[in-house]
PDB file of C-alpha atoms in Angstrom:
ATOM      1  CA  UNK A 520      14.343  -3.679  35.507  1.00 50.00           C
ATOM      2  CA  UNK A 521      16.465  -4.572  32.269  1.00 53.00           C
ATOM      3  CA  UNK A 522      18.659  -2.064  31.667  1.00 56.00           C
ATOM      4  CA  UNK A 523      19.065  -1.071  27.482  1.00 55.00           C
ATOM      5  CA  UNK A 524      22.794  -1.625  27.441  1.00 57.00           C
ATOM      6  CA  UNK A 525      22.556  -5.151  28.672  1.00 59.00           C
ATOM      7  CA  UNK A 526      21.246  -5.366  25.003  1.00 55.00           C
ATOM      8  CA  UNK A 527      25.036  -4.186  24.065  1.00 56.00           C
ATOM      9  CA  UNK A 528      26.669  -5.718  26.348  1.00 59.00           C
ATOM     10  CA  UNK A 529      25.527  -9.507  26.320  1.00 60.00           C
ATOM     11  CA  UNK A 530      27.270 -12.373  24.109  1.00 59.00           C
ATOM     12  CA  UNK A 531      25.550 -11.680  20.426  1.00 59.00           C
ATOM     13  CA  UNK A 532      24.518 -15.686  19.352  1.00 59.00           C
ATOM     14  CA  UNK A 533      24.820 -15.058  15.771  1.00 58.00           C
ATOM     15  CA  UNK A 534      28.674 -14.730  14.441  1.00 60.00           C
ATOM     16  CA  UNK A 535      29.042 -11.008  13.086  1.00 64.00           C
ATOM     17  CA  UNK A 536      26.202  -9.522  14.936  1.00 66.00           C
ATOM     18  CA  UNK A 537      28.265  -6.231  15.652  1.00 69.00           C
ATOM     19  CA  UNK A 538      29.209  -5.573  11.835  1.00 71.00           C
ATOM     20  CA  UNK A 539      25.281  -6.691  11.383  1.00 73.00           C
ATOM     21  CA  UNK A 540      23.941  -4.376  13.600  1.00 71.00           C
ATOM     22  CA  UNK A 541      25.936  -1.348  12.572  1.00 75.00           C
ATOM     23  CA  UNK A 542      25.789  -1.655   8.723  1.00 76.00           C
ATOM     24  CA  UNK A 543      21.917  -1.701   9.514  1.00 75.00           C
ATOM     25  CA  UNK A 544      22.102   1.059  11.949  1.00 75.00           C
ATOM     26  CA  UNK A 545      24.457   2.873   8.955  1.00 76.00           C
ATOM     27  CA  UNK A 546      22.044   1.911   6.426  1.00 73.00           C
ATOM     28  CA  UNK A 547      18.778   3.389   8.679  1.00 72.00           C
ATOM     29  CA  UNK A 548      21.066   6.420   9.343  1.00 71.00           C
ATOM     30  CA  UNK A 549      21.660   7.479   5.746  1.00 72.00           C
ATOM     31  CA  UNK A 550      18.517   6.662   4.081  1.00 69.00           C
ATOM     32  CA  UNK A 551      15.756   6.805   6.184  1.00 71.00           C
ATOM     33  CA  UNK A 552      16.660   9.035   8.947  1.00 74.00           C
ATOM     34  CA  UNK A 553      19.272  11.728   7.081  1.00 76.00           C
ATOM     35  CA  UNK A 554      16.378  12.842   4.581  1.00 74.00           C
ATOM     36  CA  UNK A 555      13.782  13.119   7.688  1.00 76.00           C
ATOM     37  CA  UNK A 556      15.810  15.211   9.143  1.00 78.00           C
ATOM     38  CA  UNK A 557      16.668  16.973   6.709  1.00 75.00           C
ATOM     39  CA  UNK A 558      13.023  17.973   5.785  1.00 77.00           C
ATOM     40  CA  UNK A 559      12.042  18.978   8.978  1.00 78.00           C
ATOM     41  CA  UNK A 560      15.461  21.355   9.334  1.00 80.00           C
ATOM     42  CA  UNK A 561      13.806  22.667   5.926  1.00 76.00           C
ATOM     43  CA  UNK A 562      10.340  23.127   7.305  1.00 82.00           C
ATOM     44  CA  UNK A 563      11.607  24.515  10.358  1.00 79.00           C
ATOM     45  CA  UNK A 564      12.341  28.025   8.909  1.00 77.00           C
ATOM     46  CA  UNK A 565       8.431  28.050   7.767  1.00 82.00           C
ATOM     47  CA  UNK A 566       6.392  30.388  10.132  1.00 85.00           C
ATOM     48  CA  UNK A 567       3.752  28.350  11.048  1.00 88.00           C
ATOM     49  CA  UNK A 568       1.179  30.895   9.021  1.00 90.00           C
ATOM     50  CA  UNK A 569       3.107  29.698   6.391  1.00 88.00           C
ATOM     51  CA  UNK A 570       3.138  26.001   6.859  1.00 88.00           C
ATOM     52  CA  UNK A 571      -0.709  26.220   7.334  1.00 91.00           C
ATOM     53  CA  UNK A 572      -0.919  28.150   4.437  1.00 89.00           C
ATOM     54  CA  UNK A 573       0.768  25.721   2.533  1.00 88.00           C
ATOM     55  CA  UNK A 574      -0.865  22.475   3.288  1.00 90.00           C
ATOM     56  CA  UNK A 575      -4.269  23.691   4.193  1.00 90.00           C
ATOM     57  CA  UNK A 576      -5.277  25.652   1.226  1.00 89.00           C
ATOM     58  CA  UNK A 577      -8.588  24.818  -0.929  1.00 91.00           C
ATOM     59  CA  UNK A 578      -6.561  23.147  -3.531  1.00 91.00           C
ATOM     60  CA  UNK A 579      -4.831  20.828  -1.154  1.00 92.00           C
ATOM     61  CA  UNK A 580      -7.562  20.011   1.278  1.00 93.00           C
ATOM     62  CA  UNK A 581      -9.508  18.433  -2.136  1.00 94.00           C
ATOM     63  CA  UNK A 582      -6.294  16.550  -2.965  1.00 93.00           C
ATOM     64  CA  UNK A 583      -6.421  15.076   0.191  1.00 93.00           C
ATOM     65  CA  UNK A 584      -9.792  13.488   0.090  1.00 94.00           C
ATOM     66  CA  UNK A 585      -9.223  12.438  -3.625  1.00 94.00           C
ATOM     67  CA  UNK A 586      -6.039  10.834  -2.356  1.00 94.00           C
ATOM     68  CA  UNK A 587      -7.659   8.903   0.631  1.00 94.00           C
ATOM     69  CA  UNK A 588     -10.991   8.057  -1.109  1.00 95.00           C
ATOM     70  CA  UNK A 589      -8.819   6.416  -4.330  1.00 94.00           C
ATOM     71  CA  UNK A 590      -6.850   4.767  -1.341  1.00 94.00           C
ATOM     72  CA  UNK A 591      -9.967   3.108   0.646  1.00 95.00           C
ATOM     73  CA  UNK A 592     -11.777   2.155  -2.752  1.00 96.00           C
ATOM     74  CA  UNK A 593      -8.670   0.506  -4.231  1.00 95.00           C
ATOM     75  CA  UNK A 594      -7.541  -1.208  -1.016  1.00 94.00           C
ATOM     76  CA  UNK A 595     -10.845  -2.857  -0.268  1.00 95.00           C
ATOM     77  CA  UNK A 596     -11.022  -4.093  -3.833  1.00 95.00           C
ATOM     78  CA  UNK A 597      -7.648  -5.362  -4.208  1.00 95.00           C
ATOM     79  CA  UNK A 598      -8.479  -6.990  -0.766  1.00 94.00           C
ATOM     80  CA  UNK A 599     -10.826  -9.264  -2.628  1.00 94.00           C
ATOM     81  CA  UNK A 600      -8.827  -9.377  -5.391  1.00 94.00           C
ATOM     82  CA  UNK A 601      -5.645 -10.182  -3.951  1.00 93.00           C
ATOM     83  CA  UNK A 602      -7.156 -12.883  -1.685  1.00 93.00           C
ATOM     84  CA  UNK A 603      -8.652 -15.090  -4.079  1.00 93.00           C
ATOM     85  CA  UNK A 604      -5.043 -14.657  -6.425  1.00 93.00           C
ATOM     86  CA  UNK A 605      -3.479 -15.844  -3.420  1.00 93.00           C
ATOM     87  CA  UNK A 606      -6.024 -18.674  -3.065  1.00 91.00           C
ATOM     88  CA  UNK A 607      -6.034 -19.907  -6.606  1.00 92.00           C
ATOM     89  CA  UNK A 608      -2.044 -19.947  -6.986  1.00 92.00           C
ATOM     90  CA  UNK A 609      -1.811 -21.795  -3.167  1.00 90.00           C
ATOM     91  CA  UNK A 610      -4.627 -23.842  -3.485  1.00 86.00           C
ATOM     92  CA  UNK A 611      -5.367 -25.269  -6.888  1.00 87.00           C
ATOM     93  CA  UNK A 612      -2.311 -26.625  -9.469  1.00 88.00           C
ATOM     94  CA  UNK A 613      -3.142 -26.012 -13.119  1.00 86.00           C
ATOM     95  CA  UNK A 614      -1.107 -25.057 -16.347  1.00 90.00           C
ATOM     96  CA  UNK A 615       0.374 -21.195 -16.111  1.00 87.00           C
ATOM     97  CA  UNK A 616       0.079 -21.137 -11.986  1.00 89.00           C
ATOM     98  CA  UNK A 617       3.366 -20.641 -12.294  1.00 90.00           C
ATOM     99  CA  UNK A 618       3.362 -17.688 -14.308  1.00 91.00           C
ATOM    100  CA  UNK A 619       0.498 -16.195 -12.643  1.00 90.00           C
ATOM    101  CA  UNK A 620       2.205 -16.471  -9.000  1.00 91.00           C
ATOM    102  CA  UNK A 621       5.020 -14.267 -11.194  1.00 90.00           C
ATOM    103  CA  UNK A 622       2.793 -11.778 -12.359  1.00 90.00           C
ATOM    104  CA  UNK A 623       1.808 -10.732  -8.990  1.00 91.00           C
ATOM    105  CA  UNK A 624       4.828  -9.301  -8.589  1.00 90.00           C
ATOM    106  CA  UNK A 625       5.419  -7.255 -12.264  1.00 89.00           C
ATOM    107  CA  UNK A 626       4.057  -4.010 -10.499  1.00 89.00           C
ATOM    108  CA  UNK A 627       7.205  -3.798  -8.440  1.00 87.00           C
ATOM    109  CA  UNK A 628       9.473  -4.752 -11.440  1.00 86.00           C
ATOM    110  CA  UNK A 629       7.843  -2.018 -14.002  1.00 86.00           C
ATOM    111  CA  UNK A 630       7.801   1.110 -13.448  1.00 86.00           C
ATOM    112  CA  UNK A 631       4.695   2.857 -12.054  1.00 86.00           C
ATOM    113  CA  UNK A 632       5.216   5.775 -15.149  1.00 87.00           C
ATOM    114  CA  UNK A 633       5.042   2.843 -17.614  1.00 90.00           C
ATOM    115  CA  UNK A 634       2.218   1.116 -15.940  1.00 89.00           C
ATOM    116  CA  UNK A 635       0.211   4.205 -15.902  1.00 90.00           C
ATOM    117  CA  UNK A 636       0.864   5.067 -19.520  1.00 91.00           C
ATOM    118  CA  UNK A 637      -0.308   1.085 -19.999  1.00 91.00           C
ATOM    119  CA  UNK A 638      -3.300   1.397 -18.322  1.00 92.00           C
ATOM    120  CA  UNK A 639      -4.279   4.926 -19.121  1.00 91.00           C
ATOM    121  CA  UNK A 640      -4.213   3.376 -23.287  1.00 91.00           C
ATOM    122  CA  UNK A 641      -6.208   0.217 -22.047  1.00 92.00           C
ATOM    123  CA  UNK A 642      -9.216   2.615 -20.099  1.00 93.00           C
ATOM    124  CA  UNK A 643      -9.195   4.731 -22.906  1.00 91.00           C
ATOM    125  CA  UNK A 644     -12.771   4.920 -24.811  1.00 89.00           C
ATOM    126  CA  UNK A 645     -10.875   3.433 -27.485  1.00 88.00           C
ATOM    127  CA  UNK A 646      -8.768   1.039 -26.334  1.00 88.00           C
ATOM    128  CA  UNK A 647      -8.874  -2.667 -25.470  1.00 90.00           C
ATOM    129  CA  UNK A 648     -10.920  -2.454 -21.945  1.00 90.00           C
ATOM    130  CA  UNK A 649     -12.346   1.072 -21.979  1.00 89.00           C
ATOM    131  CA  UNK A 650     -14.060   0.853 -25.206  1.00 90.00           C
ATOM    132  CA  UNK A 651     -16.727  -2.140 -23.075  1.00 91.00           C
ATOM    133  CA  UNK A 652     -16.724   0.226 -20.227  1.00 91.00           C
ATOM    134  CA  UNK A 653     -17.738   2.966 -22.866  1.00 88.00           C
ATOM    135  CA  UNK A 654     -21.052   1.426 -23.554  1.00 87.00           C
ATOM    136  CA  UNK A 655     -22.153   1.748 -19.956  1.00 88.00           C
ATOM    137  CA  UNK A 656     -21.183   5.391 -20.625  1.00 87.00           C
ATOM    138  CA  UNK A 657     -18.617   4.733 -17.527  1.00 89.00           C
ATOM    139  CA  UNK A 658     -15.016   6.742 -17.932  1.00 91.00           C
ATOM    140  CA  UNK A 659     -11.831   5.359 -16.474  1.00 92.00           C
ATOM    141  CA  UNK A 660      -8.654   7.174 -18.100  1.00 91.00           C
ATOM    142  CA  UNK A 661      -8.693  10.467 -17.005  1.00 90.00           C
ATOM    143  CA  UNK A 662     -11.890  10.146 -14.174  1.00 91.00           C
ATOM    144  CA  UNK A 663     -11.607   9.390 -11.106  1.00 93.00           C
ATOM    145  CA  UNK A 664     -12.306   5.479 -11.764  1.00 93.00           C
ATOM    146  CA  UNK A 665      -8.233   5.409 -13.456  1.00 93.00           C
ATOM    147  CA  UNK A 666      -7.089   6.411  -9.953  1.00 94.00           C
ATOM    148  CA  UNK A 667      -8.748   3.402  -8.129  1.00 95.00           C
ATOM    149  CA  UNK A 668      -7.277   1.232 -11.274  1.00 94.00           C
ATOM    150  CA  UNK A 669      -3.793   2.623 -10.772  1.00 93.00           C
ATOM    151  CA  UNK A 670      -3.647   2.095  -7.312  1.00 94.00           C
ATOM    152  CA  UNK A 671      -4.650  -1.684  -7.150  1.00 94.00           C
ATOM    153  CA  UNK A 672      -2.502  -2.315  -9.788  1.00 93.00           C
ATOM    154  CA  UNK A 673       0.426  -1.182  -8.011  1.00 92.00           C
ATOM    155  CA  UNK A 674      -0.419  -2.027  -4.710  1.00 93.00           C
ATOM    156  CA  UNK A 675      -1.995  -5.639  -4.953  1.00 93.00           C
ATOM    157  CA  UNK A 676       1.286  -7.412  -4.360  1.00 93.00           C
ATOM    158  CA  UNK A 677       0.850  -6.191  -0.787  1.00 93.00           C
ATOM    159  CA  UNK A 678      -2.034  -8.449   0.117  1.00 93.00           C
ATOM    160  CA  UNK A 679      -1.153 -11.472  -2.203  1.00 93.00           C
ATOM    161  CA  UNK A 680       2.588 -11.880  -1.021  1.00 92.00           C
ATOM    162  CA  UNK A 681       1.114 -11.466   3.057  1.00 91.00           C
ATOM    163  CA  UNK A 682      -1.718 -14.330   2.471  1.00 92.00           C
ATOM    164  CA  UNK A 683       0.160 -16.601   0.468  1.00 91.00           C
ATOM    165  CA  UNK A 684       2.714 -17.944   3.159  1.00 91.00           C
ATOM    166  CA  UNK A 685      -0.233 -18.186   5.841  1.00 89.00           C
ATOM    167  CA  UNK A 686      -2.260 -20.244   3.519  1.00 88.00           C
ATOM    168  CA  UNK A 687       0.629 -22.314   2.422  1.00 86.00           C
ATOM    169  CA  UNK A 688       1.917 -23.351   6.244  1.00 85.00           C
ATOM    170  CA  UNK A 689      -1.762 -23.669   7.146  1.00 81.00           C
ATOM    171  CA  UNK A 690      -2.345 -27.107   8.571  1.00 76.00           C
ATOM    172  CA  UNK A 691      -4.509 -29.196   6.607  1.00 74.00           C
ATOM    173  CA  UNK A 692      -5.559 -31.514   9.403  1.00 75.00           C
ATOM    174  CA  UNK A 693      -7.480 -28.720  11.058  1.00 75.00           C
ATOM    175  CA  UNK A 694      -9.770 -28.183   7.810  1.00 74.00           C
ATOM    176  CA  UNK A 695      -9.925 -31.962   7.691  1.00 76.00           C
ATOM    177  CA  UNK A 696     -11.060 -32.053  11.863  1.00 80.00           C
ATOM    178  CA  UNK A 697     -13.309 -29.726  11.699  1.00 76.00           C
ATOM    179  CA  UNK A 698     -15.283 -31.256   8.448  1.00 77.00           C
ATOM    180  CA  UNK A 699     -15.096 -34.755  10.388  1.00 78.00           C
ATOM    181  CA  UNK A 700     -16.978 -32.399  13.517  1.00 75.00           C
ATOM    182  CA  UNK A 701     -19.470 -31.644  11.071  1.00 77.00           C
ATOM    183  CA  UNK A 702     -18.825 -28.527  10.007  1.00 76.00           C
ATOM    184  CA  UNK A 703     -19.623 -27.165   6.456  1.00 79.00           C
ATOM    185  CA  UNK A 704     -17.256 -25.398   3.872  1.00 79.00           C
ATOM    186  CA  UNK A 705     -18.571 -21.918   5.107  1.00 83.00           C
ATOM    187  CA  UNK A 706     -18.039 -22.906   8.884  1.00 82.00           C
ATOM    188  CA  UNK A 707     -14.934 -24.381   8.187  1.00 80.00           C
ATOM    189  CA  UNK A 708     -13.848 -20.737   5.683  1.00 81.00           C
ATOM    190  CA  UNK A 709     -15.299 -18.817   8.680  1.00 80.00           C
ATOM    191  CA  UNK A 710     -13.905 -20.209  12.190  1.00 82.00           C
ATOM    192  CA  UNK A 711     -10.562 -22.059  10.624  1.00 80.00           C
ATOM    193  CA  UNK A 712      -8.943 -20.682   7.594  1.00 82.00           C
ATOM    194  CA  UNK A 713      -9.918 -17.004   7.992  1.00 85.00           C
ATOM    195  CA  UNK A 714      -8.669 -16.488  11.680  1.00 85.00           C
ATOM    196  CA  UNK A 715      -6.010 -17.721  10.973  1.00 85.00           C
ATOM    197  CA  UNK A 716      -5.501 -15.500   7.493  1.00 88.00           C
ATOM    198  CA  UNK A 717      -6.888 -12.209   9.559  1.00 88.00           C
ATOM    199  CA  UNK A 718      -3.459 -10.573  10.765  1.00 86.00           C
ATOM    200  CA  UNK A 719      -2.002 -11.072   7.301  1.00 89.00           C
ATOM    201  CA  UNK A 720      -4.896  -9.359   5.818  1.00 90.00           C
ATOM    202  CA  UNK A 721      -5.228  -6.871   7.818  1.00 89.00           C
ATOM    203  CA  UNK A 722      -1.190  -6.337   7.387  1.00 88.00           C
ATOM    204  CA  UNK A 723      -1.806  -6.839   3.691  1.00 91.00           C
ATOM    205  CA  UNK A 724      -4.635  -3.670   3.706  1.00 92.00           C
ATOM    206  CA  UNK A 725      -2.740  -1.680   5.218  1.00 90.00           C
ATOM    207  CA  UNK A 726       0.282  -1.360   3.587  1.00 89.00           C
ATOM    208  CA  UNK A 727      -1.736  -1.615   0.680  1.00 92.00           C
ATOM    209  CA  UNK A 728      -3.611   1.621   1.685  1.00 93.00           C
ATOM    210  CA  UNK A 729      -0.380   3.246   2.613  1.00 89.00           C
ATOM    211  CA  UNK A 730       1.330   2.651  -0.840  1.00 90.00           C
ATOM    212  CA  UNK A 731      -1.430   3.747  -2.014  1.00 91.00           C
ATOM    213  CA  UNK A 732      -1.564   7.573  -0.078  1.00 89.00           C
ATOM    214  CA  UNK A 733       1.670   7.858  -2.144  1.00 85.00           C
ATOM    215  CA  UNK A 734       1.191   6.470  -5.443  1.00 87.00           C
ATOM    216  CA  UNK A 735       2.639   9.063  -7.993  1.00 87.00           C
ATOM    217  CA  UNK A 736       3.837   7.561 -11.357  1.00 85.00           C
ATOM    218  CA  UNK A 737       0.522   5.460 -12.600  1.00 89.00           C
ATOM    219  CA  UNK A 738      -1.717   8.108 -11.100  1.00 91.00           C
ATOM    220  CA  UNK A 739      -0.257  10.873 -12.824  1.00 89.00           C
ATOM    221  CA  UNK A 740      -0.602   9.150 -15.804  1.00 89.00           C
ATOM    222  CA  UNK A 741      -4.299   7.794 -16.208  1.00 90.00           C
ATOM    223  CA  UNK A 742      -6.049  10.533 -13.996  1.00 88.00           C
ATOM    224  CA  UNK A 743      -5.816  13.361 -16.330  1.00 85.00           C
ATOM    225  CA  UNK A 744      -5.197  15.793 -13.126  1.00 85.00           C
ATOM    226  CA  UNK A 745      -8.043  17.724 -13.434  1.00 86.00           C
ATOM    227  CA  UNK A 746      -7.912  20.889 -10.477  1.00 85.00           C
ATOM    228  CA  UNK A 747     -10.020  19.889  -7.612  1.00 88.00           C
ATOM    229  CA  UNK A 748     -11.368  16.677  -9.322  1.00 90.00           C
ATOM    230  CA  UNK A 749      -8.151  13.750  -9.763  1.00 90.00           C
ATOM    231  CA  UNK A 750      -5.466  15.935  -8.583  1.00 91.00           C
ATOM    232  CA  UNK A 751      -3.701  13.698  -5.553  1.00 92.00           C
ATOM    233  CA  UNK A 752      -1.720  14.833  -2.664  1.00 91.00           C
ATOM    234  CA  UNK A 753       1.590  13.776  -4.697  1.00 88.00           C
ATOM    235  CA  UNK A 754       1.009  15.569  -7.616  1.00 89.00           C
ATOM    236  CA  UNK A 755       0.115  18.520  -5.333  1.00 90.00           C
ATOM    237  CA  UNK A 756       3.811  17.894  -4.092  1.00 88.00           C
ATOM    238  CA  UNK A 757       5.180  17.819  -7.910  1.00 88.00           C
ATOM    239  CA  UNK A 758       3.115  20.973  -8.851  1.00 89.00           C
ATOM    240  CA  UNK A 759       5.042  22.886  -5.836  1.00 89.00           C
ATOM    241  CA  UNK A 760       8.485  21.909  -6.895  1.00 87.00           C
ATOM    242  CA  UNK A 761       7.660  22.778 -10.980  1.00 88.00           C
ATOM    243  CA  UNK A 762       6.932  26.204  -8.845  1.00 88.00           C
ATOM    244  CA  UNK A 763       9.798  26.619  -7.548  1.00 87.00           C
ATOM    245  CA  UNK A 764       8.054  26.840  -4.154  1.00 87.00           C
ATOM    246  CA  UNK A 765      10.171  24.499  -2.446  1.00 86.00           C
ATOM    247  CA  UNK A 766       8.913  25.097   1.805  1.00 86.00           C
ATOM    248  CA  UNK A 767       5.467  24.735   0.172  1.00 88.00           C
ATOM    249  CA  UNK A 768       6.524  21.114  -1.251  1.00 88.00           C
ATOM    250  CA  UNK A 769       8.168  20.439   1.649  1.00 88.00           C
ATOM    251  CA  UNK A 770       5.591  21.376   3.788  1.00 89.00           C
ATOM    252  CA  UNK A 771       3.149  18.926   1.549  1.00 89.00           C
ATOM    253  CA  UNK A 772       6.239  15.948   2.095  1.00 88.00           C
ATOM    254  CA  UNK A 773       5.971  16.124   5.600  1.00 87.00           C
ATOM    255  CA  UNK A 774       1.861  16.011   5.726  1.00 88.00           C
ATOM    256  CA  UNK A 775       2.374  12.583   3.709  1.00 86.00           C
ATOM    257  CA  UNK A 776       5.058  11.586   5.863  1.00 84.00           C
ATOM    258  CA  UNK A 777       3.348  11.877   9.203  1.00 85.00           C
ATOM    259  CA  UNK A 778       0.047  10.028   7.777  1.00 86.00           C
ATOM    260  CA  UNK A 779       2.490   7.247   6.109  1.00 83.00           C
ATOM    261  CA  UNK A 780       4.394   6.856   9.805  1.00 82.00           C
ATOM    262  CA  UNK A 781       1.369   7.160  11.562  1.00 86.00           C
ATOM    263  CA  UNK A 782      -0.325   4.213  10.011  1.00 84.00           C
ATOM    264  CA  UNK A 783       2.719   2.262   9.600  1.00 81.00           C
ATOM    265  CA  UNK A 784       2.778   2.526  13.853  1.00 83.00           C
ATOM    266  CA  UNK A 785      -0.820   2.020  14.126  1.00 82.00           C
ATOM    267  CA  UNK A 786      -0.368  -1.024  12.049  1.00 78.00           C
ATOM    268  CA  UNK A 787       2.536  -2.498  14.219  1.00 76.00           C
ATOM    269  CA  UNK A 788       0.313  -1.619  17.317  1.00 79.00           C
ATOM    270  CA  UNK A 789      -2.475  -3.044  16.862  1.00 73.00           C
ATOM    271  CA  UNK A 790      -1.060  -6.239  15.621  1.00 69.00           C
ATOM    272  CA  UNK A 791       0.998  -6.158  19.442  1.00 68.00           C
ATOM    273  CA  UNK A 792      -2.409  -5.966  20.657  1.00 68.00           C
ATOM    274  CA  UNK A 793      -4.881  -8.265  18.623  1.00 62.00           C
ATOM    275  CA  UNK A 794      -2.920 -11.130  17.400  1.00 60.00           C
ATOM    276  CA  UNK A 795       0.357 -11.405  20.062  1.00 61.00           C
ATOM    277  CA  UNK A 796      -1.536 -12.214  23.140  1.00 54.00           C
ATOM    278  CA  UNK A 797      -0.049 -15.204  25.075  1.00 44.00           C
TER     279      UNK A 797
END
């Protein structure tokens, strides 16, 4: 058996691997793992009555399921979504691809309070998009529906930015073998390009789904926060802290914590499992 300090001990074949390796190790320190630790020192002077109390109430429990059922909507749709944008800007050359395979990425330059306010005006019965939706008698700012909206917005870059370099290092020649074979555009979608596309999408969705259990800024803002109807878990956390009742909103960090690591691991396992057999 390999012992872990051979990993120390052996010749490093990049040049600077040992400054590398502990500015990283720094870097994980004091910003990942300081402010864990930190918030479980907090939580641990919480009876646990009082920890249950806190994240368990009536209140919280319907944040929860608003939280994850905004999540699973929005990620499935900006699934979709985010595959054919990927798609179009890989596949297809036309004026302004360029500036659409730049937009993809505005909902990590602006910030999610300014998006929200932007998209709460637009899904407004008055405004540009809501007043069409208005007609149906459907409401988006301030419902339920302006949490889905929020979320894709900010979490679509996710599943765009995972296909895109899987479709663009996709080999041509194997679409082009299989429709010598015979095969049809569907056959050749369905047994060649998405098998090869799965793992990214699946890694896509799920960080998707993740940023989305999060999402505070451009939910906040277009969901009206209505008690037990389009209050999220992160508002929950907000609501704590305006308070004053700091183990409660502690207490509320660590439940999104936990599901956020969770995932995150469940993620990297089953892509060990599925897609890195040899």
């Amino acid at each position: 058996m390999t012992s872990p300090l051979r990993f120390f001990r052996s010749t490093p074949v990049l040049p600077g691997f040992s400054l590398s390796f502990g500015v990283s190790t720094l870097y994980i320190s004091l910003v990942i793992l300081l402010p864990i630790s930190a918030l479980l020192i907090y939580i641990s002077g919480m009876t646990w009555s009082q920890y249950w109390f806190a994240i368990s109430d009536a209140r919280m429990i319907q944040s929860y399921k608003v939280t994850i059922a905004g999540a699973f909507y929005s990620t499935v749709i900006v699934t979709m979504i985010g595959f054919l944008w990927a798609w179009i800007i890989t596949r297809y050359n036309f004026p302004g691809r360029r500036l659409l395979d730049s937009l993809v990425d505005l909902p990590f330059a602006l910030p999610t309070s300014v998006a929200g306010i932007t998209l709460s005006a637009l899904f407004i019965p008055s405004g540009w998009l809501g007043q069409w939706f208005e007609l149906f008698g459907w409401k988006i700012s301030y419902a339920f529906p302006g949490i889905v909206v929020a979320m894709i917005f900010t979490s679509i870059p996710f599943i765009v930015r995972s296909v895109q370099p899987v479709l663009e290092d996709m080999d041509a020649e194997l679409e082009e073998a299989a429709l010598m074979l015979g095969a049809n555009k569907w056959q050749i979608f369905s047994r060649v390009i998405l098998p090869t596309l799965l793992p990214a999408l699946i890694a896509g969705s799920s960080q998707a789904f993740i940023r989305s259990l999060g999402e505070f800024g451009a939910v906040i803002m277009i969901a009206g926060n209505i008690p037990y109807e389009t209050e999220v878990t992160s508002l929950m956390l907000f609501v704590r802290l305006q308070e004053y009742n700091y183990p409660a909103a502690a207490a509320i960090a660590s439940v999104v914590l936990l599901a956020s690591l969770t995932l995150l691991f469940l993620l990297q396992l089953a892509q060990g499992k599925l897609f890195n057999k040899s």
